Amino acid sequence: MLITFDAINLDQIAYSGQCFRWRKEGDGGYAIPCFGEVLHIRQTAENIVEADCSEEDWHSRWAAYFDADCPDYAQALAAVPESDQYLMQAAQAGRGIRILRQPLWETMASFIISQNNNIPRITKTLERLCEVCGGAEAFPSPECVGQMTEEQLRQLGMGYRARYIQQAARRFTADRADLLLPSMDEAQAQAYLTSYLGVGMKVADCIRLFALGQHRTFPVDTWIKRILKEHYSQGLPEAYAPYGGIYQQYMFFYERQCAKQAIRKRA
DNA sequence: CCCCAGGCACAGA
DNA sequence: TCTGTGCATGGG
C-alpha cells in the first residue's frame, strides 16, 4: 500500500543513527525487522512510501513505528527562526527524518552497545547477537540475553559492555520495564533508566527519544557536543525545547552528512 | 604507532 | 559538582 506523509525520507532515517537493523535492498528500499515480522518498504516519490503490508497492519503497528500523523514535524520546521541559519540548513537537509518509535528492549540494548563505539561496529555486534539468540530476524528477548554468560556476550564483540547488557537484560525482565516505562513521565523515565549500570544520560535520552517518543529529549553525544560548541556557545534557545529531539536529529544527520562529503572531496 | 567511535563508572578534589 | 582516567574492540 502507498502511504503519504507530510515529510518522510527513508534514506535519511536509515542514516540518522536511530536504527541499526534496517537492511538496504536491491530495489533501493529497506527490509525492517520488527514486531516479529519484516516490513519491506521503499520510497516511490517525495514524502510517499510503498509498504508490503495490509492497511490494517499499517494502522495497527507500522504507523506508530514511523510516528505517522504526528504534527510535531511541521511545527518544528515552522518554529525554526530565520536567525538560525545552521538549524535552517540542517532541517532542510534532514526534513524527511521521522523519530521512530522502536521496541524498548531493543533500543536499550542497542544504545548500551553504542557507547564509545562506532556505528558499523554497533551494527555488526547487534547482528551477531540476533544470530546467536534471536534467530536472525527477531531481536533477542531480554529473557534470552539474560541467560547468556558475560563471556558469551563478550565473544560477540561487545567488549566491556557485555556486563552492562547482561545485567540490563536481567533487570529489564525482573522489573517488567516494558510495562513500567510507557506510563512514566519524562523525569521518572530518566531516573529509572539511568539507574541501570551502563546507562548514563546520553543512552537514557536515546531510549526516551527513540523508543518512548519523548520528542523534547535532546541527546548530547560527541557530534552534538561539537555542534553546540561551534554554533550554540550560549546554549540552545529555550524555544527549541518542545522539539529538541527533532532538531537534534536534523543536526546529527546534517553534521554527519557534511563530514562524509568532506571525506569524499579529499579522495 | 597514533586517534577515534552516538559514554560510562569510578576515584579524587 | 566538577574534573580526569581506564575501558574492549575495530577502523582509518
PDB file of N, CA, C and O (backbone and C1' of nucleotides) in Angstrom, chain A residues 16 117 119 160 198 221 248, chain B residues 4-10:
ATOM      1  N   SER A  16      20.242   8.173  10.054  1.00  0.00           N
ATOM      2  CA  SER A  16      20.109   9.073  11.200  1.00  0.00           C
ATOM      3  C   SER A  16      20.587   8.457  12.502  1.00  0.00           C
ATOM      4  O   SER A  16      20.558   9.108  13.540  1.00  0.00           O
ATOM      5  N   ASN A 117      31.627   3.812  20.776  1.00  0.00           N
ATOM      6  CA  ASN A 117      31.654   2.804  19.731  1.00  0.00           C
ATOM      7  C   ASN A 117      31.314   3.482  18.408  1.00  0.00           C
ATOM      8  O   ASN A 117      30.808   4.592  18.400  1.00  0.00           O
ATOM      9  N   ILE A 119      29.323   3.284  14.501  1.00  0.00           N
ATOM     10  CA  ILE A 119      28.076   2.721  14.004  1.00  0.00           C
ATOM     11  C   ILE A 119      28.267   1.392  13.244  1.00  0.00           C
ATOM     12  O   ILE A 119      27.504   0.460  13.470  1.00  0.00           O
ATOM     13  N   TYR A 160      33.732  -4.382  27.012  1.00  0.00           N
ATOM     14  CA  TYR A 160      33.353  -4.197  28.421  1.00  0.00           C
ATOM     15  C   TYR A 160      31.854  -3.985  28.599  1.00  0.00           C
ATOM     16  O   TYR A 160      31.345  -4.010  29.715  1.00  0.00           O
ATOM     17  N   GLY A 198      25.633   1.098  33.255  1.00  0.00           N
ATOM     18  CA  GLY A 198      25.965   1.244  31.842  1.00  0.00           C
ATOM     19  C   GLY A 198      25.025   2.165  31.083  1.00  0.00           C
ATOM     20  O   GLY A 198      25.179   2.362  29.886  1.00  0.00           O
ATOM     21  N   ASP A 221      25.710  13.761  22.245  1.00  0.00           N
ATOM     22  CA  ASP A 221      26.830  12.849  22.020  1.00  0.00           C
ATOM     23  C   ASP A 221      28.016  13.659  21.505  1.00  0.00           C
ATOM     24  O   ASP A 221      28.015  14.877  21.572  1.00  0.00           O
ATOM     25  N   GLN A 248      17.583  17.819  17.196  1.00  0.00           N
ATOM     26  CA  GLN A 248      18.808  17.052  17.414  1.00  0.00           C
ATOM     27  C   GLN A 248      19.061  16.108  16.240  1.00  0.00           C
ATOM     28  O   GLN A 248      20.188  15.954  15.780  1.00  0.00           O
TER      29      GLN A 248
ATOM     30  P    DC B   4      41.347  12.207  18.792  1.00  0.00           P
ATOM     31  O5'  DC B   4      40.114  11.347  18.290  1.00  0.00           O
ATOM     32  C5'  DC B   4      39.839  11.278  16.899  1.00  0.00           C
ATOM     33  C4'  DC B   4      38.867  10.139  16.652  1.00  0.00           C
ATOM     34  C3'  DC B   4      37.646  10.165  17.573  1.00  0.00           C
ATOM     35  O3'  DC B   4      36.487  10.333  16.792  1.00  0.00           O
ATOM     36  C1'  DC B   4      38.580   7.969  17.380  1.00  0.00           C
ATOM     37  P    DA B   5      35.094  10.799  17.471  1.00  0.00           P
ATOM     38  O5'  DA B   5      34.215   9.478  17.346  1.00  0.00           O
ATOM     39  C5'  DA B   5      33.992   8.922  16.067  1.00  0.00           C
ATOM     40  C4'  DA B   5      33.497   7.506  16.209  1.00  0.00           C
ATOM     41  C3'  DA B   5      32.215   7.373  17.046  1.00  0.00           C
ATOM     42  O3'  DA B   5      31.340   6.473  16.387  1.00  0.00           O
ATOM     43  C1'  DA B   5      33.918   5.943  17.890  1.00  0.00           C
ATOM     44  P    DG B   6      30.049   7.083  15.553  1.00  0.00           P
ATOM     45  O5'  DG B   6      28.934   7.553  16.593  1.00  0.00           O
ATOM     46  C5'  DG B   6      28.707   6.840  17.791  1.00  0.00           C
ATOM     47  C4'  DG B   6      28.324   7.840  18.876  1.00  0.00           C
ATOM     48  C3'  DG B   6      27.817   7.212  20.166  1.00  0.00           C
ATOM     49  O3'  DG B   6      28.054   8.099  21.239  1.00  0.00           O
ATOM     50  C1'  DG B   6      26.092   8.379  19.154  1.00  0.00           C
ATOM     51  P    DG B   7      29.531   8.294  21.852  1.00  0.00           P
ATOM     52  O5'  DG B   7      29.380   7.777  23.358  1.00  0.00           O
ATOM     53  C5'  DG B   7      28.594   8.506  24.270  1.00  0.00           C
ATOM     54  C4'  DG B   7      28.208   7.549  25.366  1.00  0.00           C
ATOM     55  C3'  DG B   7      27.701   8.229  26.622  1.00  0.00           C
ATOM     56  O3'  DG B   7      26.819   7.319  27.278  1.00  0.00           O
ATOM     57  C1'  DG B   7      29.827   7.276  27.034  1.00  0.00           C
ATOM     58  P    DC B   8      26.199   7.741  28.683  1.00  0.00           P
ATOM     59  O5'  DC B   8      27.033   6.850  29.692  1.00  0.00           O
ATOM     60  C5'  DC B   8      27.041   5.432  29.510  1.00  0.00           C
ATOM     61  C4'  DC B   8      27.985   4.815  30.509  1.00  0.00           C
ATOM     62  C3'  DC B   8      27.763   5.303  31.932  1.00  0.00           C
ATOM     63  O3'  DC B   8      27.434   4.227  32.777  1.00  0.00           O
ATOM     64  C1'  DC B   8      30.072   5.393  31.314  1.00  0.00           C
ATOM     65  P    DA B   9      27.069   4.478  34.291  1.00  0.00           P
ATOM     66  O5'  DA B   9      28.428   3.984  34.997  1.00  0.00           O
ATOM     67  C5'  DA B   9      28.917   2.679  34.747  1.00  0.00           C
ATOM     68  C4'  DA B   9      30.195   2.421  35.533  1.00  0.00           C
ATOM     69  C3'  DA B   9      30.087   2.717  37.026  1.00  0.00           C
ATOM     70  O3'  DA B   9      30.829   1.734  37.736  1.00  0.00           O
ATOM     71  C1'  DA B   9      31.749   4.107  36.055  1.00  0.00           C
ATOM     72  P    DC B  10      30.745   1.603  39.319  1.00  0.00           P
ATOM     73  O5'  DC B  10      32.085   2.307  39.826  1.00  0.00           O
ATOM     74  C5'  DC B  10      33.327   2.007  39.188  1.00  0.00           C
ATOM     75  C4'  DC B  10      34.328   3.087  39.496  1.00  0.00           C
ATOM     76  C3'  DC B  10      34.266   3.641  40.931  1.00  0.00           C
ATOM     77  O3'  DC B  10      35.440   3.223  41.625  1.00  0.00           O
ATOM     78  C1'  DC B  10      34.622   5.349  39.309  1.00  0.00           C
TER      79       DC B  10
END
